[in-house]
Amino acid sequence: MLSANKHAARVPYPESLRSIMSIRCAEQSRQWLSQWRGIAHGATPLRALPGLAARLGIAWLGVKDESQRSPLGSFKALGAPVALLRQVLRLHPGFEPEAVLAGRYAGTLKDYTVISATDGNHGRALAAAARDAGCRCVIVLHAQVSVERERAIADCGARIVRIAGNYDASVAEAARLAAAHGWQVVSDTSYEGYEDIPRDVMQGYGVIASELVEQADGAAGDPPYTHVFLQGGVGGLAAGIVSYLWEKYGARRPRFIVVEPVQADCLYQSALAGRPAGATGTVDSIMAGLACGEASPLAWRFLQDSVDDFMTITDDAAIEAMRTLAAGDCGDVPIVSGESGAAGLAGLLVLLRDRALAGAAGLNAASRALLISTEGATAPLVYEQCVGVPAASVLSRQQKWRASVDTAGISGCRAKTAC
Ligand SMILES: Cc1ncc(COP(=O)(O)O)c(C=O)c1O
């Protein structure tokens, strides 16, 4: 389903939003995070898929590959660590920012406890950051979070609390435990009276946009893509990227399309209601990172006037997109993209398959679409079930592809895209 947002405006980035999230703060986050051993040095790759673009009948298709962001396997490595760092600086303004995640203040922080509910990726990033800073971490998991995701978080040193309910119930339980024990909630979603930390999390995601702008050779004029597909959970990722690109390109910003699972359509419903709203479905999707029942009110403030279209997809569409990226058809590079990571491509495929939908989303032969693959195989067994082969075999084909391009040089690379 696709819904055009009648509030979407092409205006300069409003001052009221710049005072909450800005390019300046995203750049500061990038500088601080660059010192953390938990993420890769340098930008994640922006991979062009000329073969798939040609097959789909659009001018250009690119994927920012966040599986390469960190050993944690997702873009979430940018959010919780920045939020923890900024929270520590609020408590200890004299600390040197770059030294916090290096553990220099572990002695002071050893009795400080952070807690969060999570569907997996946020909790893993928070646990890794807390471990490196030297504080304690408790993670509340809802019933649908897989055991392999639980193990990955526990391996980062967090204490796990498992509850029977869904994601929203785990958010409530984390708040209850924090109040009872004097712990600090570090959540990626906002609620009334709780906005500073989720803002810092979203600001961390702006690092992706900062790199994208650099990868476009710092283009001063129009953005190099006409459409940006952003998968939505509570809306934080989309808000972090939209905020940066809106401030950068102003009224010439690209068209933003938010994609969600049909069972967890809280942003789609927010667009219909004109305010943050809850999902209408079961909130139980294979896209674990997007299985959220309530939109983040703070994120919604950035999305309500900037996202041009909201759409929903099925789990099957996400699996098809994972397979398409893994296959690297038509001479394109194979990419490991997890269930939530491939949702943007799933949205694009759904739209391009239907002439009316493509027209409604302004997609045509001149379109240049940007996708952000927000995770790799963060749940390896689920990945293998969905794609039919383990992530390692896709990665090995990716390495071979890169070696063949290196050997063939640029003309060989062009030849590979003919399909
Ligand atoms: C891989 C992945 N992609 C996208 C999202 C959506 O992010 P948000 O909840 O900030 O909208 C998540 C959230 O956990 C995620 O794990």
GROMACS .gro file of C-alpha atoms and ligand atoms in nm:
model
  435
    1MET     CA    1   0.000   0.000   0.000
    2LEU     CA    2   0.119   0.351  -0.082
    3SER     CA    3  -0.005   0.675   0.067
    4ALA     CA    4   0.105   1.019  -0.052
    5ASN     CA    5   0.169   1.255   0.240
    6LYS     CA    6  -0.033   1.567   0.177
    7HIS     CA    7   0.175   1.758   0.434
    8ALA     CA    8   0.507   1.699   0.256
    9ALA     CA    9   0.659   2.037   0.175
   10ARG     CA   10   0.958   2.146  -0.035
   11VAL     CA   11   1.087   2.424   0.183
   12PRO     CA   12   1.421   2.501   0.349
   13TYR     CA   13   1.497   2.302   0.665
   14PRO     CA   14   1.303   2.477   0.945
   15GLU     CA   15   1.494   2.649   1.226
   16SER     CA   16   1.266   2.478   1.479
   17LEU     CA   17   1.405   2.140   1.364
   18ARG     CA   18   1.765   2.260   1.324
   19SER     CA   19   1.769   2.342   1.695
   20ILE     CA   20   1.698   1.971   1.764
   21MET     CA   21   1.907   1.794   1.496
   22SER     CA   22   2.162   1.954   1.270
   23ILE     CA   23   2.445   1.876   1.030
   24ARG     CA   24   2.681   2.034   1.282
   25CYS     CA   25   2.586   1.781   1.555
   26ALA     CA   26   2.593   1.490   1.309
   27GLU     CA   27   2.949   1.586   1.212
   28GLN     CA   28   3.046   1.606   1.579
   29SER     CA   29   2.900   1.258   1.635
   30ARG     CA   30   3.098   1.132   1.336
   31GLN     CA   31   3.420   1.278   1.473
   32TRP     CA   32   3.367   1.126   1.819
   33LEU     CA   33   3.262   0.786   1.687
   34SER     CA   34   3.557   0.764   1.450
   35GLN     CA   35   3.775   0.699   1.754
   36TRP     CA   36   3.564   0.402   1.873
   37ARG     CA   37   3.708   0.057   1.806
   38GLY     CA   38   3.351  -0.078   1.764
   39ILE     CA   39   3.302   0.064   1.414
   40ALA     CA   40   3.491   0.045   1.089
   41HIS     CA   41   3.726   0.327   1.005
   42GLY     CA   42   3.608   0.509   0.698
   43ALA     CA   43   3.271   0.529   0.524
   44THR     CA   44   3.059   0.223   0.447
   45PRO     CA   45   3.050   0.142   0.074
   46LEU     CA   46   2.793   0.299  -0.157
   47ARG     CA   47   2.746   0.019  -0.410
   48ALA     CA   48   2.602   0.098  -0.754
   49LEU     CA   49   2.376  -0.169  -0.905
   50PRO     CA   50   2.368  -0.075  -1.275
   51GLY     CA   51   2.247  -0.419  -1.384
   52LEU     CA   52   1.942  -0.416  -1.158
   53ALA     CA   53   1.872  -0.051  -1.244
   54ALA     CA   54   1.867  -0.140  -1.614
   55ARG     CA   55   1.639  -0.439  -1.551
   56LEU     CA   56   1.400  -0.219  -1.351
   57GLY     CA   57   1.406   0.059  -1.610
   58ILE     CA   58   1.547   0.337  -1.391
   59ALA     CA   59   1.859   0.546  -1.448
   60TRP     CA   60   2.057   0.458  -1.135
   61LEU     CA   61   2.030   0.243  -0.824
   62GLY     CA   62   2.268   0.262  -0.531
   63VAL     CA   63   2.287   0.079  -0.197
   64LYS     CA   64   2.467   0.213   0.108
   65ASP     CA   65   2.590  -0.110   0.266
   66GLU     CA   66   2.564  -0.078   0.646
   67SER     CA   67   2.653  -0.443   0.700
   68GLN     CA   68   3.011  -0.315   0.678
   69ARG     CA   69   2.963  -0.055   0.952
   70SER     CA   70   3.087  -0.270   1.235
   71PRO     CA   71   3.124  -0.627   1.359
   72LEU     CA   72   2.775  -0.568   1.507
   73GLY     CA   73   2.646  -0.588   1.150
   74SER     CA   74   2.409  -0.291   1.136
   75PHE     CA   75   2.378   0.089   1.126
   76LYS     CA   76   2.265   0.077   1.489
   77ALA     CA   77   2.633   0.091   1.586
   78LEU     CA   78   2.600   0.466   1.515
   79GLY     CA   79   2.309   0.541   1.749
   80ALA     CA   80   2.336   0.396   2.100
   81PRO     CA   81   2.713   0.458   2.135
   82VAL     CA   82   2.672   0.829   2.056
   83ALA     CA   83   2.375   0.854   2.292
   84LEU     CA   84   2.567   0.683   2.573
   85LEU     CA   85   2.867   0.907   2.513
   86ARG     CA   86   2.656   1.226   2.518
   87GLN     CA   87   2.472   1.109   2.831
   88VAL     CA   88   2.804   1.047   3.009
   89LEU     CA   89   2.918   1.396   2.904
   90ARG     CA   90   2.599   1.546   3.050
   91LEU     CA   91   2.685   1.380   3.382
   92HIS     CA   92   3.060   1.451   3.358
   93PRO     CA   93   3.109   1.762   3.142
   94GLY     CA   94   3.484   1.756   3.201
   95PHE     CA   95   3.537   1.416   3.037
   96GLU     CA   96   3.718   1.412   2.705
   97PRO     CA   97   3.458   1.285   2.449
   98GLU     CA   98   3.695   1.068   2.245
   99ALA     CA   99   3.818   0.892   2.561
  100VAL     CA  100   3.477   0.777   2.694
  101LEU     CA  101   3.430   0.479   2.458
  102ALA     CA  102   3.800   0.399   2.492
  103GLY     CA  103   3.731   0.313   2.858
  104ARG     CA  104   3.946   0.589   3.007
  105TYR     CA  105   3.674   0.665   3.266
  106ALA     CA  106   3.576   0.304   3.341
  107GLY     CA  107   3.665   0.349   3.708
  108THR     CA  108   3.413   0.633   3.749
  109LEU     CA  109   3.145   0.461   3.539
  110LYS     CA  110   3.166   0.109   3.681
  111ASP     CA  111   2.846   0.140   3.886
  112TYR     CA  112   2.651   0.330   3.621
  113THR     CA  113   2.384   0.108   3.459
  114VAL     CA  114   2.210   0.167   3.128
  115ILE     CA  115   1.905  -0.026   3.016
  116SER     CA  116   1.703  -0.057   2.697
  117ALA     CA  117   1.434  -0.257   2.529
  118THR     CA  118   1.536  -0.379   2.185
  119ASP     CA  119   1.452  -0.592   1.887
  120GLY     CA  120   1.818  -0.685   1.869
  121ASN     CA  121   2.038  -0.437   1.685
  122HIS     CA  122   1.999  -0.137   1.918
  123GLY     CA  123   2.061  -0.353   2.224
  124ARG     CA  124   2.371  -0.507   2.074
  125ALA     CA  125   2.514  -0.163   1.997
  126LEU     CA  126   2.432  -0.032   2.345
  127ALA     CA  127   2.583  -0.340   2.510
  128ALA     CA  128   2.905  -0.304   2.308
  129ALA     CA  129   2.934   0.067   2.387
  130ALA     CA  130   2.864   0.013   2.759
  131ARG     CA  131   3.125  -0.263   2.772
  132ASP     CA  132   3.386  -0.038   2.612
  133ALA     CA  133   3.299   0.262   2.832
  134GLY     CA  134   3.316   0.039   3.141
  135CYS     CA  135   2.955   0.069   3.263
  136ARG     CA  136   2.684  -0.193   3.311
  137CYS     CA  137   2.410  -0.277   3.063
  138VAL     CA  138   2.071  -0.451   3.097
  139ILE     CA  139   1.875  -0.540   2.783
  140VAL     CA  140   1.503  -0.625   2.782
  141LEU     CA  141   1.400  -0.858   2.500
  142HIS     CA  142   1.046  -0.925   2.383
  143ALA     CA  143   0.911  -1.269   2.297
  144GLN     CA  144   0.983  -1.250   1.920
  145VAL     CA  145   1.355  -1.174   1.948
  146SER     CA  146   1.541  -1.483   1.829
  147VAL     CA  147   1.776  -1.677   2.053
  148GLU     CA  148   2.069  -1.606   1.819
  149ARG     CA  149   2.003  -1.231   1.854
  150GLU     CA  150   1.989  -1.276   2.233
  151ARG     CA  151   2.326  -1.457   2.232
  152ALA     CA  152   2.487  -1.184   2.026
  153ILE     CA  153   2.378  -0.922   2.281
  154ALA     CA  154   2.484  -1.134   2.579
  155ASP     CA  155   2.824  -1.185   2.411
  156CYS     CA  156   2.871  -0.808   2.435
  157GLY     CA  157   2.844  -0.837   2.813
  158ALA     CA  158   2.482  -0.729   2.873
  159ARG     CA  159   2.248  -0.885   3.129
  160ILE     CA  160   1.937  -1.011   2.950
  161VAL     CA  161   1.580  -0.981   3.078
  162ARG     CA  162   1.331  -1.176   2.862
  163ILE     CA  163   0.958  -1.088   2.871
  164ALA     CA  164   0.652  -1.260   2.724
  165GLY     CA  165   0.500  -0.954   2.549
  166ASN     CA  166   0.587  -0.761   2.231
  167TYR     CA  167   0.828  -0.472   2.162
  168ASP     CA  168   0.605  -0.210   2.322
  169ALA     CA  169   0.571  -0.422   2.637
  170SER     CA  170   0.952  -0.448   2.651
  171VAL     CA  171   0.980  -0.068   2.633
  172ALA     CA  172   0.742  -0.041   2.930
  173GLU     CA  173   0.935  -0.305   3.127
  174ALA     CA  174   1.267  -0.128   3.068
  175ALA     CA  175   1.113   0.197   3.199
  176ARG     CA  176   0.979   0.014   3.505
  177LEU     CA  177   1.313  -0.151   3.588
  178ALA     CA  178   1.498   0.177   3.539
  179ALA     CA  179   1.266   0.359   3.779
  180ALA     CA  180   1.291   0.080   4.036
  181HIS     CA  181   1.673   0.060   4.033
  182GLY     CA  182   1.784   0.410   3.938
  183TRP     CA  183   1.919   0.294   3.600
  184GLN     CA  184   1.936   0.511   3.289
  185VAL     CA  185   1.714   0.421   2.995
  186VAL     CA  186   1.899   0.456   2.663
  187SER     CA  187   1.615   0.404   2.418
  188ASP     CA  188   1.597   0.462   2.045
  189THR     CA  189   1.234   0.571   2.072
  190SER     CA  190   1.098   0.882   2.241
  191TYR     CA  191   0.799   0.928   2.468
  192GLU     CA  192   0.657   1.211   2.671
  193GLY     CA  193   0.927   1.371   2.882
  194TYR     CA  194   1.199   1.153   2.725
  195GLU     CA  195   1.356   1.306   2.415
  196ASP     CA  196   1.724   1.392   2.470
  197ILE     CA  197   1.860   1.040   2.438
  198PRO     CA  198   1.647   0.932   2.137
  199ARG     CA  199   1.750   1.260   1.970
  200ASP     CA  200   2.116   1.173   2.026
  201VAL     CA  201   2.056   0.824   1.885
  202MET     CA  202   1.896   0.969   1.569
  203GLN     CA  203   2.170   1.227   1.540
  204GLY     CA  204   2.421   0.942   1.531
  205TYR     CA  205   2.242   0.796   1.226
  206GLY     CA  206   2.315   1.127   1.050
  207VAL     CA  207   2.669   0.992   1.002
  208ILE     CA  208   2.529   0.780   0.715
  209ALA     CA  209   2.399   1.093   0.540
  210SER     CA  210   2.724   1.276   0.605
  211GLU     CA  211   2.913   0.998   0.426
  212LEU     CA  212   2.659   0.990   0.144
  213VAL     CA  213   2.711   1.358   0.077
  214GLU     CA  214   3.088   1.303   0.068
  215GLN     CA  215   3.044   1.001  -0.160
  216ALA     CA  216   2.852   1.230  -0.397
  217ASP     CA  217   3.176   1.434  -0.415
  218GLY     CA  218   3.028   1.691  -0.181
  219ALA     CA  219   2.793   1.804  -0.461
  220ALA     CA  220   2.684   2.156  -0.380
  221GLY     CA  221   2.385   2.166  -0.612
  222ASP     CA  222   2.112   1.911  -0.659
  223PRO     CA  223   2.125   1.578  -0.475
  224PRO     CA  224   2.261   1.293  -0.690
  225TYR     CA  225   1.947   1.084  -0.636
  226THR     CA  226   1.580   1.161  -0.701
  227HIS     CA  227   1.438   0.907  -0.452
  228VAL     CA  228   1.560   0.786  -0.111
  229PHE     CA  229   1.393   0.474   0.033
  230LEU     CA  230   1.407   0.454   0.414
  231GLN     CA  231   1.281   0.160   0.614
  232GLY     CA  232   1.081   0.254   0.924
  233GLY     CA  233   1.062   0.100   1.270
  234VAL     CA  234   0.986   0.377   1.518
  235GLY     CA  235   1.108   0.632   1.259
  236GLY     CA  236   1.449   0.719   1.406
  237LEU     CA  237   1.662   0.605   1.112
  238ALA     CA  238   1.441   0.791   0.866
  239ALA     CA  239   1.443   1.107   1.081
  240GLY     CA  240   1.823   1.102   1.117
  241ILE     CA  241   1.877   1.075   0.739
  242VAL     CA  242   1.593   1.308   0.636
  243SER     CA  243   1.710   1.575   0.878
  244TYR     CA  244   2.063   1.583   0.735
  245LEU     CA  245   1.965   1.570   0.367
  246TRP     CA  246   1.685   1.825   0.415
  247GLU     CA  247   1.923   2.070   0.581
  248LYS     CA  248   2.183   2.004   0.310
  249TYR     CA  249   1.962   2.029   0.000
  250GLY     CA  250   1.672   2.242   0.130
  251ALA     CA  251   1.377   2.266  -0.109
  252ARG     CA  252   1.577   2.064  -0.370
  253ARG     CA  253   1.583   1.764  -0.139
  254PRO     CA  254   1.515   1.419  -0.292
  255ARG     CA  255   1.182   1.246  -0.261
  256PHE     CA  256   1.168   1.045   0.063
  257ILE     CA  257   0.970   0.720   0.076
  258VAL     CA  258   0.928   0.535   0.407
  259VAL     CA  259   0.876   0.157   0.389
  260GLU     CA  260   0.731  -0.054   0.673
  261PRO     CA  261   0.601  -0.408   0.726
  262VAL     CA  262   0.226  -0.418   0.670
  263GLN     CA  263   0.183  -0.568   1.020
  264ALA     CA  264   0.382  -0.284   1.183
  265ASP     CA  265   0.256   0.023   0.997
  266CYS     CA  266   0.282   0.285   1.273
  267LEU     CA  267   0.441   0.553   1.052
  268TYR     CA  268   0.193   0.489   0.770
  269GLN     CA  269  -0.090   0.523   1.023
  270SER     CA  270   0.071   0.838   1.166
  271ALA     CA  271   0.064   0.991   0.818
  272LEU     CA  272  -0.307   0.909   0.784
  273ALA     CA  273  -0.387   1.042   1.132
  274GLY     CA  274  -0.162   1.351   1.110
  275ARG     CA  275   0.001   1.267   1.446
  276PRO     CA  276   0.211   0.984   1.596
  277ALA     CA  277  -0.004   0.672   1.588
  278GLY     CA  278   0.005   0.299   1.657
  279ALA     CA  279   0.022   0.012   1.410
  280THR     CA  280  -0.296  -0.161   1.302
  281GLY     CA  281  -0.142  -0.507   1.257
  282THR     CA  282   0.006  -0.778   1.476
  283VAL     CA  283   0.350  -0.607   1.486
  284ASP     CA  284   0.501  -0.947   1.426
  285SER     CA  285   0.720  -0.941   1.116
  286ILE     CA  286   1.024  -1.124   0.989
  287MET     CA  287   1.170  -0.772   0.961
  288ALA     CA  288   1.256  -0.774   1.333
  289GLY     CA  289   1.406  -0.424   1.336
  290LEU     CA  290   1.092  -0.277   1.183
  291ALA     CA  291   0.843  -0.463   1.403
  292CYS     CA  292   0.743  -0.160   1.610
  293GLY     CA  293   0.392  -0.077   1.721
  294GLU     CA  294   0.428   0.293   1.805
  295ALA     CA  295   0.592   0.578   1.614
  296SER     CA  296   0.852   0.782   1.802
  297PRO     CA  297   0.687   1.124   1.855
  298LEU     CA  298   1.021   1.303   1.823
  299ALA     CA  299   1.106   1.124   1.498
  300TRP     CA  300   0.758   1.202   1.369
  301ARG     CA  301   0.825   1.577   1.399
  302PHE     CA  302   1.095   1.536   1.133
  303LEU     CA  303   0.896   1.303   0.909
  304GLN     CA  304   0.554   1.467   0.907
  305ASP     CA  305   0.644   1.748   0.663
  306SER     CA  306   0.928   1.582   0.473
  307VAL     CA  307   0.837   1.225   0.378
  308ASP     CA  308   0.657   1.229   0.046
  309ASP     CA  309   0.516   0.878   0.058
  310PHE     CA  310   0.457   0.608   0.318
  311MET     CA  311   0.420   0.249   0.205
  312THR     CA  312   0.386  -0.099   0.351
  313ILE     CA  313   0.529  -0.430   0.229
  314THR     CA  314   0.483  -0.796   0.313
  315ASP     CA  315   0.742  -1.028   0.465
  316ASP     CA  316   0.756  -1.213   0.131
  317ALA     CA  317   0.852  -0.892  -0.046
  318ALA     CA  318   1.140  -0.843   0.199
  319ILE     CA  319   1.264  -1.198   0.139
  320GLU     CA  320   1.252  -1.146  -0.239
  321ALA     CA  321   1.460  -0.828  -0.197
  322MET     CA  322   1.715  -1.011   0.023
  323ARG     CA  323   1.752  -1.275  -0.248
  324THR     CA  324   1.783  -1.017  -0.524
  325LEU     CA  325   2.065  -0.838  -0.342
  326ALA     CA  326   2.238  -1.166  -0.258
  327ALA     CA  327   2.218  -1.290  -0.618
  328GLY     CA  328   2.397  -0.990  -0.770
  329ASP     CA  329   2.217  -1.057  -1.100
  330CYS     CA  330   2.306  -0.886  -1.424
  331GLY     CA  331   2.671  -0.847  -1.327
  332ASP     CA  332   2.604  -0.648  -1.008
  333VAL     CA  333   2.795  -0.698  -0.686
  334PRO     CA  334   2.629  -0.951  -0.448
  335ILE     CA  335   2.527  -0.786  -0.116
  336VAL     CA  336   2.441  -0.945   0.220
  337SER     CA  337   2.128  -0.762   0.335
  338GLY     CA  338   1.919  -0.881   0.629
  339GLU     CA  339   1.541  -0.892   0.669
  340SER     CA  340   1.505  -0.526   0.772
  341GLY     CA  341   1.801  -0.416   0.564
  342ALA     CA  342   1.641  -0.515   0.233
  343ALA     CA  343   1.304  -0.349   0.302
  344GLY     CA  344   1.391  -0.038   0.097
  345LEU     CA  345   1.457  -0.247  -0.214
  346ALA     CA  346   1.138  -0.442  -0.144
  347GLY     CA  347   0.946  -0.114  -0.152
  348LEU     CA  348   1.108  -0.009  -0.481
  349LEU     CA  349   1.033  -0.348  -0.644
  350VAL     CA  350   0.669  -0.333  -0.532
  351LEU     CA  351   0.626   0.015  -0.680
  352LEU     CA  352   0.799  -0.059  -1.009
  353ARG     CA  353   0.593  -0.371  -1.066
  354ASP     CA  354   0.273  -0.165  -1.088
  355ARG     CA  355   0.256   0.117  -1.343
  356ALA     CA  356   0.005   0.318  -1.140
  357LEU     CA  357   0.207   0.290  -0.818
  358ALA     CA  358   0.531   0.378  -0.998
  359GLY     CA  359   0.362   0.682  -1.149
  360ALA     CA  360   0.220   0.787  -0.813
  361ALA     CA  361   0.570   0.768  -0.661
  362GLY     CA  362   0.720   0.965  -0.951
  363LEU     CA  363   0.940   0.673  -1.063
  364ASN     CA  364   1.042   0.667  -1.429
  365ALA     CA  365   1.337   0.608  -1.661
  366ALA     CA  366   1.515   0.916  -1.527
  367SER     CA  367   1.487   0.812  -1.160
  368ARG     CA  368   1.796   0.767  -0.946
  369ALA     CA  369   1.706   0.563  -0.636
  370LEU     CA  370   1.913   0.538  -0.319
  371LEU     CA  371   1.864   0.249  -0.075
  372ILE     CA  372   2.021   0.199   0.265
  373SER     CA  373   2.078  -0.165   0.348
  374THR     CA  374   2.070  -0.112   0.723
  375GLU     CA  375   2.194  -0.455   0.828
  376GLY     CA  376   2.377  -0.762   0.709
  377ALA     CA  377   2.301  -1.111   0.837
  378THR     CA  378   2.244  -1.001   1.197
  379ALA     CA  379   2.047  -1.324   1.253
  380PRO     CA  380   2.254  -1.569   1.043
  381LEU     CA  381   2.015  -1.864   1.068
  382VAL     CA  382   1.714  -1.654   0.966
  383TYR     CA  383   1.922  -1.510   0.681
  384GLU     CA  384   2.010  -1.856   0.552
  385GLN     CA  385   1.648  -1.969   0.574
  386CYS     CA  386   1.533  -1.666   0.375
  387VAL     CA  387   1.803  -1.657   0.108
  388GLY     CA  388   1.871  -2.030   0.080
  389VAL     CA  389   2.248  -1.999   0.129
  390PRO     CA  390   2.459  -1.880   0.423
  391ALA     CA  391   2.580  -1.520   0.432
  392ALA     CA  392   2.939  -1.647   0.405
  393SER     CA  393   2.878  -1.783   0.056
  394VAL     CA  394   2.728  -1.450  -0.059
  395LEU     CA  395   3.031  -1.271   0.087
  396SER     CA  396   3.267  -1.504  -0.093
  397ARG     CA  397   3.088  -1.430  -0.424
  398GLN     CA  398   3.116  -1.061  -0.339
  399GLN     CA  399   3.492  -1.098  -0.294
  400LYS     CA  400   3.523  -1.280  -0.626
  401TRP     CA  401   3.318  -1.008  -0.796
  402ARG     CA  402   3.547  -0.740  -0.656
  403ALA     CA  403   3.857  -0.928  -0.760
  404SER     CA  404   3.720  -0.971  -1.113
  405VAL     CA  405   3.642  -0.599  -1.138
  406ASP     CA  406   3.990  -0.514  -1.013
  407THR     CA  407   4.140  -0.744  -1.275
  408ALA     CA  408   3.917  -0.634  -1.561
  409GLY     CA  409   3.950  -0.263  -1.487
  410ILE     CA  410   3.689  -0.006  -1.576
  411SER     CA  411   3.601  -0.134  -1.924
  412GLY     CA  412   3.550  -0.483  -1.786
  413CYS     CA  413   3.330  -0.336  -1.516
  414ARG     CA  414   3.112  -0.167  -1.779
  415ALA     CA  415   3.086  -0.491  -1.975
  416LYS     CA  416   2.963  -0.673  -1.663
  417THR     CA  417   2.667  -0.438  -1.630
  418ALA     CA  418   2.520  -0.529  -1.969
  419CYS     CA  419   2.223  -0.752  -1.898
  420LIG     C1  420   1.825  -0.320   1.055
  420LIG     C2  421   1.730  -0.212   1.092
  420LIG     N1  422   1.683  -0.130   0.996
  420LIG     C3  423   1.597  -0.030   1.025
  420LIG     C4  424   1.551  -0.010   1.154
  420LIG     C5  425   1.452   0.099   1.180
  420LIG     O1  426   1.500   0.200   1.262
  420LIG     P1  427   1.401   0.290   1.346
  420LIG     O2  428   1.337   0.206   1.450
  420LIG     O3  429   1.488   0.396   1.402
  420LIG     O4  430   1.300   0.343   1.249
  420LIG     C6  431   1.596  -0.094   1.257
  420LIG     C7  432   1.552  -0.076   1.394
  420LIG     O5  433   1.588  -0.148   1.485
  420LIG     C8  434   1.688  -0.197   1.226
  420LIG     O6  435   1.737  -0.281   1.320
   0.00000   0.00000   0.00000
